[in-house]
Coordinates of C-alpha atoms in Angstrom, one line a residue:
M59 CA 5.3 -3.6 17.7
N60 CA 3.5 -6.5 15.9
W61 CA 4.8 -5.1 12.5
L62 CA 8.2 -4.8 13.7
L63 CA 8.2 -8.4 15.0
L64 CA 7.0 -9.5 11.7
F65 CA 9.6 -7.6 9.9
L66 CA 12.4 -9.2 12.0
I67 CA 10.8 -12.7 11.4
L68 CA 10.9 -12.0 7.6
L69 CA 14.6 -10.8 7.9
L70 CA 15.7 -14.1 9.7
M71 CA 13.7 -16.1 7.1
S72 CA 15.6 -14.2 4.3
I73 CA 18.8 -14.9 5.9
G74 CA 18.2 -18.6 6.3
G75 CA 16.5 -18.8 3.0
T76 CA 19.5 -17.4 1.3
V77 CA 21.5 -20.3 2.1
Y78 CA 18.6 -22.6 0.9
L79 CA 18.8 -20.6 -2.4
I80 CA 22.6 -21.1 -2.7
T81 CA 22.1 -24.9 -2.4
R82 CA 19.1 -24.8 -5.1
F83 CA 21.4 -22.9 -7.5
H84 CA 24.1 -25.4 -7.0
R85 CA 21.8 -28.0 -8.4
F86 CA 21.9 -26.6 -11.9
S87 CA 23.8 -29.2 -14.1
F88 CA 26.5 -26.8 -15.3
I89 CA 27.3 -25.9 -12.0
E90 CA 27.3 -29.5 -10.7
R91 CA 29.6 -30.4 -13.6
L92 CA 31.9 -27.5 -12.6
G93 CA 31.8 -29.0 -9.0
E94 CA 33.1 -32.2 -10.1
R95 CA 36.4 -30.4 -11.0
H96 CA 36.5 -27.4 -8.8
K97 CA 34.2 -27.9 -5.7
V98 CA 34.9 -24.3 -4.1
L99 CA 34.5 -22.6 -7.5
S100 CA 31.2 -24.2 -8.1
W101 CA 29.9 -22.8 -4.7
L102 CA 31.3 -19.5 -5.6
A103 CA 29.4 -19.7 -9.0
S104 CA 26.2 -20.4 -7.0
L105 CA 26.5 -17.0 -5.4
I106 CA 26.4 -15.2 -8.8
P107 CA 22.5 -15.2 -9.1
L108 CA 22.3 -13.6 -5.5
G109 CA 24.6 -10.8 -7.0
G110 CA 21.8 -10.4 -9.5
I111 CA 19.2 -10.3 -6.9
A112 CA 21.1 -7.7 -4.8
C113 CA 21.1 -5.3 -7.9
F114 CA 17.5 -4.6 -6.8
G115 CA 19.2 -2.8 -4.0
F116 CA 19.5 0.1 -6.3
I117 CA 15.8 0.5 -5.8
N118 CA 15.9 -0.3 -1.8
F119 CA 16.9 -2.8 0.5
Y120 CA 13.3 -4.0 1.0
S121 CA 13.1 -4.9 -2.7
V122 CA 15.8 -7.4 -2.2
I123 CA 14.0 -8.8 0.8
V124 CA 10.7 -9.2 -1.4
V125 CA 12.5 -11.0 -4.4
I126 CA 14.4 -13.5 -1.9
L127 CA 11.3 -14.4 0.0
H128 CA 9.4 -15.0 -3.2
L129 CA 12.2 -17.2 -4.6
I130 CA 12.3 -19.1 -1.3
I131 CA 8.6 -19.7 -1.0
F132 CA 8.1 -20.6 -4.7
W133 CA 11.2 -23.0 -4.7
L134 CA 10.0 -24.8 -1.7
I135 CA 6.7 -25.4 -3.3
A136 CA 8.4 -26.5 -6.4
D137 CA 10.8 -28.8 -4.6
L138 CA 7.8 -30.4 -2.8
I139 CA 5.9 -31.1 -6.1
A140 CA 9.0 -32.3 -7.9
F141 CA 9.7 -34.7 -4.9
I142 CA 6.0 -36.1 -5.1
V143 CA 6.3 -36.5 -8.9
R144 CA 9.6 -38.3 -8.8
K145 CA 8.4 -40.6 -6.0
A146 CA 5.1 -41.4 -7.9
A147 CA 7.1 -41.9 -11.2
K148 CA 9.9 -43.8 -9.4
K149 CA 12.5 -41.7 -11.2
E150 CA 15.7 -40.0 -10.1
R151 CA 16.2 -36.2 -10.6
R152 CA 18.1 -35.7 -13.8
R153 CA 17.7 -31.9 -14.4
N154 CA 16.9 -28.9 -12.3
I155 CA 13.5 -28.3 -14.3
E156 CA 11.8 -27.0 -11.0
G157 CA 14.6 -24.5 -10.8
V158 CA 14.0 -23.1 -14.2
C159 CA 10.3 -22.9 -13.6
V160 CA 10.8 -21.1 -10.3
L161 CA 13.1 -18.4 -11.8
L162 CA 10.6 -17.7 -14.7
F163 CA 7.5 -17.8 -12.5
T164 CA 9.0 -15.3 -10.0
A165 CA 10.1 -13.1 -12.9
V166 CA 6.7 -12.9 -14.2
Y167 CA 4.9 -12.8 -10.8
L168 CA 7.0 -9.7 -9.6
S169 CA 6.9 -8.0 -13.0
I170 CA 3.1 -8.0 -12.6
G171 CA 3.6 -6.7 -9.1
W172 CA 5.6 -3.9 -10.5
Y173 CA 3.0 -3.0 -13.0
N174 CA 0.3 -3.0 -10.3
A175 CA 2.3 -0.6 -8.1
H176 CA 3.3 1.7 -10.8
H177 CA 0.1 1.7 -12.9
V178 CA -2.7 3.7 -11.4
I179 CA -6.4 3.0 -12.0
S180 CA -9.7 4.4 -11.1
T181 CA -12.1 2.4 -8.8
P182 CA -15.7 3.5 -8.7
Y183 CA -18.2 3.1 -5.8
S184 CA -21.9 4.1 -5.8
I185 CA -23.8 4.8 -2.5
T186 CA -27.2 5.8 -1.9
T187 CA -28.6 7.5 1.2
E188 CA -32.0 8.6 2.4
K189 CA -30.5 12.1 3.6
S190 CA -30.8 15.1 1.5
I191 CA -27.6 16.1 -0.6
D192 CA -27.5 19.4 -2.7
S193 CA -28.7 18.5 -6.4
G194 CA -29.2 14.9 -5.1
K195 CA -25.7 13.8 -6.1
L196 CA -22.1 14.2 -4.8
R197 CA -19.2 12.9 -6.5
I198 CA -16.2 12.4 -4.2
V199 CA -12.7 11.5 -5.7
G200 CA -10.3 10.1 -2.9
F201 CA -6.8 8.7 -2.7
A202 CA -4.3 8.0 0.0
D203 CA -0.8 6.6 0.5
S204 CA 1.1 8.4 -2.2
H205 CA 4.1 8.1 -0.3
I206 CA 5.7 10.6 -2.7
G207 CA 9.0 9.2 -4.1
I208 CA 8.4 5.6 -4.0
T209 CA 6.5 4.9 -7.2
L210 CA 5.3 8.6 -8.0
D211 CA 7.5 11.7 -7.7
G212 CA 6.2 15.2 -7.9
E213 CA 5.6 15.2 -11.7
A214 CA 4.1 11.8 -11.8
M215 CA 1.7 13.1 -9.0
A216 CA 0.9 16.0 -11.2
R217 CA -0.1 13.8 -14.1
E218 CA -2.3 11.6 -11.7
M219 CA -4.1 14.9 -10.6
E220 CA -4.7 15.7 -14.2
K221 CA -6.6 12.4 -14.4
I222 CA -8.4 13.1 -11.2
Q223 CA -9.4 16.4 -12.7
A224 CA -10.9 14.8 -15.6
E225 CA -13.3 12.8 -13.3
N226 CA -15.1 16.2 -12.6
P227 CA -15.0 15.7 -8.8
D228 CA -17.4 17.8 -6.7
I229 CA -14.8 17.2 -3.8
V230 CA -11.4 15.6 -3.5
V231 CA -10.3 14.0 -0.3
I232 CA -6.8 12.7 0.6
A233 CA -6.7 10.0 3.6
G234 CA -3.0 10.4 4.7
D235 CA 0.5 9.2 4.1
F236 CA 1.0 11.8 1.4
A237 CA 4.6 11.9 2.2
D238 CA 7.2 9.5 3.6
D239 CA 10.7 9.5 5.2
D240 CA 12.3 9.3 1.7
S241 CA 10.3 12.0 0.1
K242 CA 12.1 15.1 -1.2
R243 CA 11.0 18.5 -0.6
S244 CA 10.9 19.4 -4.3
D245 CA 8.5 16.5 -5.0
M246 CA 6.5 17.5 -2.1
I247 CA 6.1 20.9 -3.3
K248 CA 5.3 19.9 -6.8
A249 CA 2.6 17.4 -5.6
C250 CA 1.0 20.3 -3.6
E251 CA 1.0 22.6 -6.5
A252 CA -0.7 20.0 -8.6
L253 CA -3.4 19.6 -5.7
G254 CA -3.9 23.6 -6.0
K255 CA -4.6 23.4 -9.7
L256 CA -7.6 21.1 -9.1
K257 CA -11.0 22.6 -9.8
T258 CA -13.8 21.3 -7.7
T259 CA -17.1 22.5 -6.3
Y260 CA -16.2 22.2 -2.5
G261 CA -12.5 22.1 -2.5
V262 CA -9.6 19.6 -1.4
Y263 CA -9.4 18.1 2.2
F264 CA -6.6 16.3 3.8
V265 CA -5.8 14.3 6.9
S266 CA -2.4 12.9 7.9
G267 CA -1.4 9.5 8.3
N268 CA 1.3 7.7 10.4
H269 CA 4.1 8.3 7.8
D270 CA 3.6 12.0 7.1
Q271 CA 5.4 13.2 10.1
G272 CA 8.2 10.9 9.4
Y273 CA 9.8 8.2 11.7
M274 CA 13.2 9.3 11.4
Q275 CA 13.4 13.0 12.5
G276 CA 15.8 15.2 10.4
Y277 CA 16.1 12.4 7.7
R278 CA 14.2 14.2 5.1
D279 CA 14.5 18.0 4.0
F280 CA 11.1 19.2 5.3
S281 CA 8.9 18.9 8.2
L282 CA 5.3 18.1 8.8
D283 CA 4.6 21.8 9.3
D284 CA 6.3 22.6 6.1
M285 CA 4.2 20.2 4.3
Y286 CA 1.0 21.5 5.9
A287 CA 2.1 25.1 4.9
E288 CA 2.4 24.1 1.3
L289 CA -0.9 22.2 1.2
E290 CA -2.6 25.3 2.7
K291 CA -0.8 27.6 0.4
N292 CA -2.3 25.5 -2.5
N293 CA -5.9 25.6 -1.0
V294 CA -6.0 22.3 0.5
S295 CA -7.9 22.3 3.8
V296 CA -5.8 20.4 6.4
L297 CA -8.4 18.8 9.1
E298 CA -6.8 17.7 12.5
D299 CA -9.7 16.3 14.5
E300 CA -12.0 18.9 13.0
A301 CA -15.6 18.8 11.6
V302 CA -16.5 21.1 8.7
M303 CA -19.8 22.0 7.4
V304 CA -19.1 22.0 3.6
T305 CA -22.8 22.7 2.9
D306 CA -26.0 22.9 5.1
N307 CA -26.5 19.1 4.7
F308 CA -23.0 17.9 4.2
A309 CA -20.0 17.6 6.7
I310 CA -16.4 16.4 6.6
I311 CA -14.7 14.9 9.7
G312 CA -11.1 14.8 9.6
R313 CA -9.4 12.6 12.3
R314 CA -5.8 12.6 13.5
D315 CA -4.1 9.4 12.8
K316 CA -4.6 6.6 15.4
H317 CA -0.9 6.9 16.6
D318 CA -1.6 10.4 17.9
E319 CA -2.7 9.8 21.6
S320 CA -4.2 13.2 21.5
R321 CA -6.8 12.6 19.0
K322 CA -10.5 12.9 20.0
S323 CA -13.0 10.1 20.0
I324 CA -15.4 10.1 17.0
G325 CA -18.3 10.7 19.5
E326 CA -16.8 14.1 20.4
L327 CA -16.3 15.0 16.8
T328 CA -19.9 14.4 15.9
A329 CA -21.5 15.7 19.0
D330 CA -22.6 19.0 17.4
I331 CA -23.6 17.6 14.0
S332 CA -27.3 17.1 13.2
P333 CA -28.2 13.6 12.4
D334 CA -29.8 14.9 9.2
V335 CA -26.5 16.0 7.8
Y336 CA -24.6 13.5 5.7
T337 CA -21.1 12.9 7.4
L338 CA -17.9 11.9 5.4
V339 CA -15.2 10.8 7.8
L340 CA -11.5 10.8 6.8
D341 CA -9.5 8.4 9.1
H342 CA -6.3 7.1 7.7
Q343 CA -6.1 3.8 9.5
P344 CA -9.2 1.5 9.2
N345 CA -9.5 0.4 12.8
D346 CA -12.1 2.2 14.8
Y347 CA -15.1 0.8 12.9
D348 CA -17.2 -0.2 15.9
N349 CA -17.1 3.3 17.3
E350 CA -17.7 5.0 14.0
A351 CA -20.6 2.7 13.3
A352 CA -22.1 3.5 16.6
A353 CA -21.7 7.3 16.0
K354 CA -23.9 6.7 12.9
V355 CA -21.6 8.6 10.5
D356 CA -22.5 8.0 7.0
L357 CA -19.1 7.1 5.2
V358 CA -15.8 6.4 6.4
Y359 CA -12.7 6.6 4.0
S360 CA -9.3 5.2 4.8
G361 CA -6.1 4.1 3.4
H362 CA -3.0 2.7 5.4
T363 CA -3.4 -1.1 4.3
H364 CA -2.4 -0.6 0.6
G365 CA -4.9 -3.2 0.0
G366 CA -2.8 -5.9 1.2
H367 CA 0.3 -4.7 -0.8
I368 CA 2.4 -8.0 -0.8
W369 CA 0.1 -11.0 -0.6
P370 CA -0.8 -12.4 2.0
S371 CA 0.1 -9.5 4.2
G372 CA -3.4 -8.0 4.2
Y373 CA -4.7 -11.2 6.1
V374 CA -1.8 -10.8 8.5
G375 CA -3.0 -7.3 9.3
L376 CA -6.6 -8.8 10.0
W377 CA -5.1 -11.7 12.1
I378 CA -3.1 -9.5 14.5
K379 CA -6.1 -6.9 14.5
A380 CA -4.1 -3.9 13.2
N381 CA -7.1 -3.3 10.9
D382 CA -10.9 -3.8 10.8
F383 CA -10.8 -4.0 7.1
V384 CA -8.1 -4.3 4.3
Y385 CA -9.8 -3.4 1.0
G386 CA -13.0 -2.2 -0.8
H387 CA -16.5 -1.5 0.4
T388 CA -18.2 -2.9 3.6
V389 CA -21.3 -1.8 5.6
R390 CA -21.6 -1.9 9.4
G391 CA -25.0 -0.7 10.7
N392 CA -26.1 2.4 8.6
T393 CA -22.3 3.2 7.9
D394 CA -20.3 2.7 4.7
F395 CA -16.7 1.9 5.0
I396 CA -14.4 2.3 2.0
V397 CA -10.7 1.3 2.2
T398 CA -8.4 2.4 -0.6
S399 CA -5.2 0.3 -1.8
G400 CA -3.6 3.6 -2.2
I401 CA -2.3 5.5 -5.2
S402 CA 1.2 4.2 -4.5
G403 CA 2.6 2.4 -1.3
W404 CA 5.3 2.3 1.3
A405 CA 9.0 1.3 0.4
I406 CA 8.1 -1.7 -1.7
P407 CA 7.6 -0.9 -5.4
F408 CA 5.7 -4.3 -6.0
K409 CA 2.0 -4.8 -5.4
T410 CA 1.3 -8.5 -5.5
G411 CA -1.8 -8.4 -3.4
A412 CA -3.4 -5.1 -4.7
V413 CA -3.4 -2.4 -7.3
S414 CA -2.7 1.4 -7.1
E415 CA -5.8 3.4 -7.4
Y416 CA -7.8 6.5 -6.6
N417 CA -11.5 6.1 -5.9
I418 CA -14.6 7.8 -7.5
I419 CA -17.3 7.7 -4.9
D420 CA -20.9 8.7 -6.3
I421 CA -23.4 9.5 -3.5
T422 CA -26.9 9.6 -4.6
G423 CA -29.5 11.1 -2.0
K424 CA -32.5 13.4 -1.8
E425 CA -32.5 16.8 -3.3

């Protein structure tokens, strides 16, 4: 509900801000000169740049909103700076220099955001434990939030799995939001087949996220059960509130997503696991940290936040207490928590507050 309210506020800001942008475009000198002869025509000309912004609609509606909001914010800042400079210099405005700067800055800023969203990097973490682990080392490669079809289709996901294979993982884990409402069945199948080609010591494990089931039933051409069937067909272990002993001293606990009211508490899931066993928890949304730390699990791996995605949305998520953590590695008690920014992201093909990534987590313990 909080995110829906935030979206409505942003939508209203976009509508009001669009009127503001029209007045800013009207201040360019060639349009002002046109207005001296044809006032109505000059205002119509001020709408032309919005037509260019609307072209982002071929990507999706949210991209148009993102471009408009950034232009509004940057232009307000530029107008304020220009006002202060002119007052200090005691000069009147002659040219719309701030407008040119805003357009250039926005283009560069969002181009970097586009690159961040579409260029996947590997982010390493090293964790030590006093517990015993087979061979004394364990390499986990994890990712989340592929939202298949936003920036990565089935073939692109297959290429990313080749990169993950080159990391020589002992185990691969997926922390939810593998698919989205806009995902196509053909892409989903290709992505699952790519997972099936991974060669690991202990296999591939998956938990679902809030988008995997789909918010608009019947909108996409496959169901959650269809996706589960394809994952399992490709030797991916789907965990739904389950604890699995991978070895005698290593267990994986896969939690249902927070939105699922039937999900078990972390205490219930760890009740039968010896405290000497190293426990990895896959929990899509990072917002049960107090309970997970109290249960003394060793490592919790999550996604969902996209690392903040569009700055400063990550801080908003913390402020409204939707998440306990936004990105990176933190420790509470004896528990390590890692939140990935995701190998892709939801709806918006820009990342101005994060990168797209998969994680290499090297665990070092006793043999």
